[in-house]
Amino acid sequence: MTYRPALDGLRAVAVVSVMLFHLDKELLPGGITGVDIFFVISGYLITSIVIMDFDQEKFSFARFYQRRISRIFPLFFLVSITILAATAILYHPYDFASVGTSVAAAAVSLANMLFVMLPDDFDELPFAHYWSLSIEEQYYLIFPLILFLADRYRASRKSLSIFLSIAALLSFIACIVLTEVDSGWAFFLLPTRAWELLAGCILAVLPFSSKGDDGSSVSNDKIDGLLASAGLVMIIASQFLIHDDVGFPGWVVAFPVLGAVLVIGRPRESRNGITERLLSHPVAVLIGKASYSLYLWHWPVYAIVDYALYTMHDSSLIVLKIALTVTLSFASYNWFEKPVRSLLNRPEKRRLSYLVFSAGTVVMLVAGYSARKAEVAFNDHKGASRLVLAGGSNGLRYGLVKDEIVGERSVNRHVPGVSDHDPLPDAKSFKE
């Protein structure tokens, strides 16, 4: 597959928008749509590679998943274990237990299913951004099988594109309907997000062609350039115009998704317009190449800095967050992500990918589960009274509101880390 620098530039637009959104929603209220752009790019690139393998009769599920593992999981494990260790040191046990739960869910690509069940304040967790990775991994457990069956039964590109288009339409309708019912479920579920990945897949199945059947040109460079520019404008405008009050994700996500489709889906011969050149700028390409590292590191860094240094001035926090994110991201990209991916993609080392995946998953599950089951104890004031709150989830809930119960008195709070039914329906508190 021919390398196209502008796609890395589009990745840069996506990751910078997400980073700014998480830095301060007022900076870019619709910056979260960068994730939607990532979905379209992913669908396009992965499908293009798989179709090329089928055309060359060298597709295998083992090779497909080996490439996914070498691309995604080494850095994923590094960031996860590093952040888990940092939160073990810096976080209170109760908060660390929540971190452990999210790590365990992310290890098996179910972070999105966990977060849809949690209260609205889950986004304070360092791994809250892993929901999008879980959606992609769930999608790619299914989609290669569809392409495999299409190839096995000799389905035409036209038939396959019709099938994918129907699936995308149904997913889009489900997204709109469920957003009205429960936007959280619409945001996190694969069935309501699949249409964004499918949009990129359809581009790969039926790429635009600048030549007709007789070899004559059916493409106009100016029109193609205008369409690509319109797509980029739609993407940028969406980041400023979309906000929490418009019903997100819903139908409004169609604008950044369509924008990404217009930018990506240009005939090869007309990829020399201003939008293509802008997105191919060396700085944009550099950021785009490191976009996965930037995405993985940025939110944990933001969350931990806010948690540990909450008394620091806002402007200083912003500078520190950006500096740490950029430093960690480019260091890990150059000294870990690239070398490890190159190593694992060597023919003689490919089996090592599965060992890395298995070991990393086990470590994350064990570490996450251990953190989740730890007792939750707050403070250790010698000689102070101890406030014990019993009652499962009720105990956990009231364990965070000590001031409302005991006022200014110094106490030690203790919430046993057990999973049980509420033994005290009224959540009575006892002081010893």
mmCIF file of N, CA and C in Angstrom, residues 185-263:
data_model
loop_
_atom_site.group_PDB
_atom_site.id
_atom_site.type_symbol
_atom_site.label_atom_id
_atom_site.label_comp_id
_atom_site.label_asym_id
_atom_site.label_seq_id
_atom_site.Cartn_x
_atom_site.Cartn_y
_atom_site.Cartn_z
ATOM 1 N N TRP A 185 -24.875 5.289 26.383
ATOM 2 C CA TRP A 185 -24.845 4.020 25.660
ATOM 3 C C TRP A 185 -24.520 4.254 24.189
ATOM 4 N N ALA A 186 -25.074 5.279 23.601
ATOM 5 C CA ALA A 186 -24.780 5.585 22.199
ATOM 6 C C ALA A 186 -23.310 5.938 22.007
ATOM 7 N N PHE A 187 -22.725 6.570 23.003
ATOM 8 C CA PHE A 187 -21.328 6.993 22.916
ATOM 9 C C PHE A 187 -20.376 5.806 22.983
ATOM 10 N N PHE A 188 -20.678 4.821 23.826
ATOM 11 C CA PHE A 188 -19.708 3.774 24.137
ATOM 12 C C PHE A 188 -19.910 2.449 23.411
ATOM 13 N N LEU A 189 -21.062 2.208 22.827
ATOM 14 C CA LEU A 189 -21.333 0.886 22.270
ATOM 15 C C LEU A 189 -20.830 0.747 20.838
ATOM 16 N N LEU A 190 -20.305 -0.416 20.522
ATOM 17 C CA LEU A 190 -19.840 -0.691 19.163
ATOM 18 C C LEU A 190 -20.954 -0.576 18.122
ATOM 19 N N PRO A 191 -22.155 -1.126 18.362
ATOM 20 C CA PRO A 191 -23.188 -1.032 17.324
ATOM 21 C C PRO A 191 -23.541 0.395 16.924
ATOM 22 N N THR A 192 -23.387 1.358 17.823
ATOM 23 C CA THR A 192 -23.714 2.748 17.496
ATOM 24 C C THR A 192 -22.502 3.538 17.018
ATOM 25 N N ARG A 193 -21.345 2.909 17.022
ATOM 26 C CA ARG A 193 -20.120 3.561 16.541
ATOM 27 C C ARG A 193 -19.560 2.886 15.292
ATOM 28 N N ALA A 194 -20.043 1.699 14.992
ATOM 29 C CA ALA A 194 -19.481 0.922 13.887
ATOM 30 C C ALA A 194 -19.585 1.648 12.553
ATOM 31 N N TRP A 195 -20.614 2.478 12.351
ATOM 32 C CA TRP A 195 -20.803 3.140 11.066
ATOM 33 C C TRP A 195 -19.639 4.061 10.728
ATOM 34 N N GLU A 196 -18.968 4.593 11.743
ATOM 35 C CA GLU A 196 -17.828 5.474 11.486
ATOM 36 C C GLU A 196 -16.647 4.680 10.931
ATOM 37 N N LEU A 197 -16.391 3.519 11.496
ATOM 38 C CA LEU A 197 -15.365 2.630 10.961
ATOM 39 C C LEU A 197 -15.766 2.114 9.588
ATOM 40 N N LEU A 198 -17.051 1.795 9.434
ATOM 41 C CA LEU A 198 -17.540 1.289 8.149
ATOM 42 C C LEU A 198 -17.423 2.332 7.047
ATOM 43 N N ALA A 199 -17.540 3.611 7.394
ATOM 44 C CA ALA A 199 -17.381 4.665 6.386
ATOM 45 C C ALA A 199 -16.000 4.589 5.751
ATOM 46 N N GLY A 200 -14.982 4.379 6.583
ATOM 47 C CA GLY A 200 -13.634 4.216 6.048
ATOM 48 C C GLY A 200 -13.481 2.921 5.283
ATOM 49 N N CYS A 201 -14.117 1.860 5.760
ATOM 50 C CA CYS A 201 -14.046 0.568 5.073
ATOM 51 C C CYS A 201 -14.637 0.649 3.671
ATOM 52 N N ILE A 202 -15.760 1.335 3.546
ATOM 53 C CA ILE A 202 -16.412 1.471 2.238
ATOM 54 C C ILE A 202 -15.513 2.221 1.272
ATOM 55 N N LEU A 203 -14.804 3.229 1.762
ATOM 56 C CA LEU A 203 -13.848 3.948 0.917
ATOM 57 C C LEU A 203 -12.788 3.009 0.363
ATOM 58 N N ALA A 204 -12.342 2.078 1.187
ATOM 59 C CA ALA A 204 -11.303 1.145 0.756
ATOM 60 C C ALA A 204 -11.839 0.100 -0.213
ATOM 61 N N VAL A 205 -13.088 -0.324 -0.007
ATOM 62 C CA VAL A 205 -13.685 -1.332 -0.888
ATOM 63 C C VAL A 205 -13.970 -0.757 -2.263
ATOM 64 N N LEU A 206 -14.492 0.465 -2.297
ATOM 65 C CA LEU A 206 -14.776 1.128 -3.570
ATOM 66 C C LEU A 206 -14.042 2.462 -3.613
ATOM 67 N N PRO A 207 -12.727 2.448 -3.802
ATOM 68 C CA PRO A 207 -11.985 3.711 -3.848
ATOM 69 C C PRO A 207 -12.383 4.524 -5.054
ATOM 70 N N PHE A 208 -12.294 5.852 -4.887
ATOM 71 C CA PHE A 208 -12.570 6.732 -6.010
ATOM 72 C C PHE A 208 -11.573 6.467 -7.127
ATOM 73 N N SER A 209 -12.030 6.494 -8.347
ATOM 74 C CA SER A 209 -11.149 6.331 -9.501
ATOM 75 C C SER A 209 -11.271 7.540 -10.401
ATOM 76 N N SER A 210 -10.136 7.987 -10.895
ATOM 77 C CA SER A 210 -10.141 9.148 -11.781
ATOM 78 C C SER A 210 -10.233 8.745 -13.241
ATOM 79 N N LYS A 211 -10.381 7.426 -13.520
ATOM 80 C CA LYS A 211 -10.452 6.943 -14.891
ATOM 81 C C LYS A 211 -11.756 6.196 -15.120
ATOM 82 N N GLY A 212 -12.353 6.416 -16.264
ATOM 83 C CA GLY A 212 -13.536 5.681 -16.640
ATOM 84 C C GLY A 212 -13.174 4.330 -17.218
ATOM 85 N N ASP A 213 -14.177 3.564 -17.617
ATOM 86 C CA ASP A 213 -13.922 2.234 -18.169
ATOM 87 C C ASP A 213 -13.099 2.286 -19.446
ATOM 88 N N ASP A 214 -13.234 3.370 -20.212
ATOM 89 C CA ASP A 214 -12.484 3.496 -21.456
ATOM 90 C C ASP A 214 -11.139 4.181 -21.264
ATOM 91 N N GLY A 215 -10.767 4.434 -20.012
ATOM 92 C CA GLY A 215 -9.479 5.062 -19.741
ATOM 93 C C GLY A 215 -9.512 6.567 -19.735
ATOM 94 N N SER A 216 -10.641 7.152 -20.082
ATOM 95 C CA SER A 216 -10.729 8.607 -20.105
ATOM 96 C C SER A 216 -10.891 9.151 -18.690
ATOM 97 N N SER A 217 -10.511 10.390 -18.504
ATOM 98 C CA SER A 217 -10.562 10.998 -17.181
ATOM 99 C C SER A 217 -11.987 11.358 -16.803
ATOM 100 N N VAL A 218 -12.383 10.981 -15.603
ATOM 101 C CA VAL A 218 -13.699 11.370 -15.088
ATOM 102 C C VAL A 218 -13.520 12.217 -13.831
ATOM 103 N N SER A 219 -12.306 12.658 -13.597
ATOM 104 C CA SER A 219 -11.988 13.428 -12.402
ATOM 105 C C SER A 219 -11.558 14.830 -12.779
ATOM 106 N N ASN A 220 -11.940 15.774 -11.958
ATOM 107 C CA ASN A 220 -11.537 17.155 -12.147
ATOM 108 C C ASN A 220 -10.746 17.573 -10.916
ATOM 109 N N ASP A 221 -9.470 17.907 -11.126
ATOM 110 C CA ASP A 221 -8.603 18.217 -9.995
ATOM 111 C C ASP A 221 -9.160 19.340 -9.135
ATOM 112 N N LYS A 222 -9.732 20.357 -9.768
ATOM 113 C CA LYS A 222 -10.254 21.490 -9.014
ATOM 114 C C LYS A 222 -11.433 21.071 -8.144
ATOM 115 N N ILE A 223 -12.326 20.271 -8.740
ATOM 116 C CA ILE A 223 -13.486 19.810 -7.967
ATOM 117 C C ILE A 223 -13.039 18.902 -6.829
ATOM 118 N N ASP A 224 -12.112 17.996 -7.133
ATOM 119 C CA ASP A 224 -11.603 17.106 -6.089
ATOM 120 C C ASP A 224 -10.941 17.898 -4.969
ATOM 121 N N GLY A 225 -10.186 18.923 -5.359
ATOM 122 C CA GLY A 225 -9.530 19.763 -4.363
ATOM 123 C C GLY A 225 -10.528 20.513 -3.506
ATOM 124 N N LEU A 226 -11.590 21.003 -4.141
ATOM 125 C CA LEU A 226 -12.626 21.713 -3.397
ATOM 126 C C LEU A 226 -13.342 20.781 -2.421
ATOM 127 N N LEU A 227 -13.591 19.551 -2.858
ATOM 128 C CA LEU A 227 -14.251 18.586 -1.980
ATOM 129 C C LEU A 227 -13.375 18.267 -0.767
ATOM 130 N N ALA A 228 -12.077 18.078 -1.014
ATOM 131 C CA ALA A 228 -11.164 17.801 0.095
ATOM 132 C C ALA A 228 -11.083 18.992 1.042
ATOM 133 N N SER A 229 -11.035 20.190 0.485
ATOM 134 C CA SER A 229 -10.993 21.395 1.321
ATOM 135 C C SER A 229 -12.279 21.537 2.121
ATOM 136 N N ALA A 230 -13.412 21.240 1.465
ATOM 137 C CA ALA A 230 -14.691 21.288 2.170
ATOM 138 C C ALA A 230 -14.706 20.285 3.318
ATOM 139 N N GLY A 231 -14.112 19.112 3.081
ATOM 140 C CA GLY A 231 -14.038 18.107 4.136
ATOM 141 C C GLY A 231 -13.237 18.580 5.327
ATOM 142 N N LEU A 232 -12.097 19.217 5.065
ATOM 143 C CA LEU A 232 -11.270 19.722 6.163
ATOM 144 C C LEU A 232 -11.985 20.838 6.917
ATOM 145 N N VAL A 233 -12.698 21.685 6.181
ATOM 146 C CA VAL A 233 -13.473 22.754 6.824
ATOM 147 C C VAL A 233 -14.563 22.156 7.709
ATOM 148 N N MET A 234 -15.231 21.102 7.226
ATOM 149 C CA MET A 234 -16.267 20.441 8.024
ATOM 150 C C MET A 234 -15.684 19.874 9.317
ATOM 151 N N ILE A 235 -14.497 19.288 9.214
ATOM 152 C CA ILE A 235 -13.848 18.719 10.395
ATOM 153 C C ILE A 235 -13.549 19.805 11.421
ATOM 154 N N ILE A 236 -12.928 20.885 10.963
ATOM 155 C CA ILE A 236 -12.533 21.962 11.873
ATOM 156 C C ILE A 236 -13.754 22.680 12.442
ATOM 157 N N ALA A 237 -14.752 22.940 11.582
ATOM 158 C CA ALA A 237 -15.964 23.607 12.057
ATOM 159 C C ALA A 237 -16.678 22.765 13.112
ATOM 160 N N SER A 238 -16.697 21.456 12.909
ATOM 161 C CA SER A 238 -17.351 20.566 13.872
ATOM 162 C C SER A 238 -16.717 20.675 15.247
ATOM 163 N N GLN A 239 -15.414 20.878 15.277
ATOM 164 C CA GLN A 239 -14.711 20.940 16.551
ATOM 165 C C GLN A 239 -15.069 22.191 17.353
ATOM 166 N N PHE A 240 -15.552 23.205 16.671
ATOM 167 C CA PHE A 240 -15.960 24.428 17.364
ATOM 168 C C PHE A 240 -17.471 24.491 17.601
ATOM 169 N N LEU A 241 -18.246 23.873 16.711
ATOM 170 C CA LEU A 241 -19.696 24.018 16.776
ATOM 171 C C LEU A 241 -20.389 22.913 17.567
ATOM 172 N N ILE A 242 -19.798 21.727 17.607
ATOM 173 C CA ILE A 242 -20.395 20.627 18.364
ATOM 174 C C ILE A 242 -20.050 20.787 19.842
ATOM 175 N N HIS A 243 -21.055 20.614 20.704
ATOM 176 C CA HIS A 243 -20.832 20.738 22.142
ATOM 177 C C HIS A 243 -21.797 19.821 22.877
ATOM 178 N N ASP A 244 -21.737 19.831 24.187
ATOM 179 C CA ASP A 244 -22.503 18.888 25.003
ATOM 180 C C ASP A 244 -24.010 19.012 24.828
ATOM 181 N N ASP A 245 -24.487 20.183 24.433
ATOM 182 C CA ASP A 245 -25.926 20.418 24.394
ATOM 183 C C ASP A 245 -26.585 20.036 23.070
ATOM 184 N N VAL A 246 -25.815 19.546 22.104
ATOM 185 C CA VAL A 246 -26.399 19.257 20.789
ATOM 186 C C VAL A 246 -26.832 17.806 20.646
ATOM 187 N N GLY A 247 -26.666 17.004 21.685
ATOM 188 C CA GLY A 247 -27.049 15.605 21.599
ATOM 189 C C GLY A 247 -25.971 14.770 20.943
ATOM 190 N N PHE A 248 -24.892 14.549 21.668
ATOM 191 C CA PHE A 248 -23.738 13.841 21.117
ATOM 192 C C PHE A 248 -23.725 12.398 21.615
ATOM 193 N N PRO A 249 -23.409 11.399 20.752
ATOM 194 C CA PRO A 249 -22.932 11.566 19.374
ATOM 195 C C PRO A 249 -24.029 11.917 18.366
ATOM 196 N N GLY A 250 -25.073 11.123 18.283
ATOM 197 C CA GLY A 250 -26.212 11.475 17.431
ATOM 198 C C GLY A 250 -25.853 11.795 15.987
ATOM 199 N N TRP A 251 -26.750 12.533 15.337
ATOM 200 C CA TRP A 251 -26.593 12.816 13.912
ATOM 201 C C TRP A 251 -25.478 13.815 13.637
ATOM 202 N N VAL A 252 -25.105 14.627 14.630
ATOM 203 C CA VAL A 252 -24.101 15.666 14.390
ATOM 204 C C VAL A 252 -22.729 15.080 14.067
ATOM 205 N N VAL A 253 -22.480 13.837 14.483
ATOM 206 C CA VAL A 253 -21.182 13.220 14.200
ATOM 207 C C VAL A 253 -21.014 12.973 12.702
ATOM 208 N N ALA A 254 -22.112 13.018 11.964
ATOM 209 C CA ALA A 254 -22.014 12.826 10.513
ATOM 210 C C ALA A 254 -21.132 13.887 9.864
ATOM 211 N N PHE A 255 -21.062 15.077 10.443
ATOM 212 C CA PHE A 255 -20.275 16.149 9.826
ATOM 213 C C PHE A 255 -18.773 15.865 9.854
ATOM 214 N N PRO A 256 -18.165 15.577 11.007
ATOM 215 C CA PRO A 256 -16.737 15.245 10.966
ATOM 216 C C PRO A 256 -16.443 13.952 10.226
ATOM 217 N N VAL A 257 -17.350 12.987 10.300
ATOM 218 C CA VAL A 257 -17.137 11.730 9.581
ATOM 219 C C VAL A 257 -17.163 11.965 8.075
ATOM 220 N N LEU A 258 -18.156 12.714 7.599
ATOM 221 C CA LEU A 258 -18.221 13.033 6.173
ATOM 222 C C LEU A 258 -17.010 13.859 5.763
ATOM 223 N N GLY A 259 -16.588 14.773 6.631
ATOM 224 C CA GLY A 259 -15.399 15.558 6.335
ATOM 225 C C GLY A 259 -14.185 14.675 6.139
ATOM 226 N N ALA A 260 -14.005 13.693 7.018
ATOM 227 C CA ALA A 260 -12.876 12.768 6.889
ATOM 228 C C ALA A 260 -12.980 11.947 5.613
ATOM 229 N N VAL A 261 -14.184 11.533 5.262
ATOM 230 C CA VAL A 261 -14.393 10.775 4.024
ATOM 231 C C VAL A 261 -13.985 11.597 2.805
ATOM 232 N N LEU A 262 -14.344 12.871 2.785
ATOM 233 C CA LEU A 262 -14.004 13.732 1.650
ATOM 234 C C LEU A 262 -12.496 13.960 1.545
ATOM 235 N N VAL A 263 -11.834 14.063 2.688
ATOM 236 C CA VAL A 263 -10.381 14.268 2.662
ATOM 237 C C VAL A 263 -9.661 12.997 2.219
#
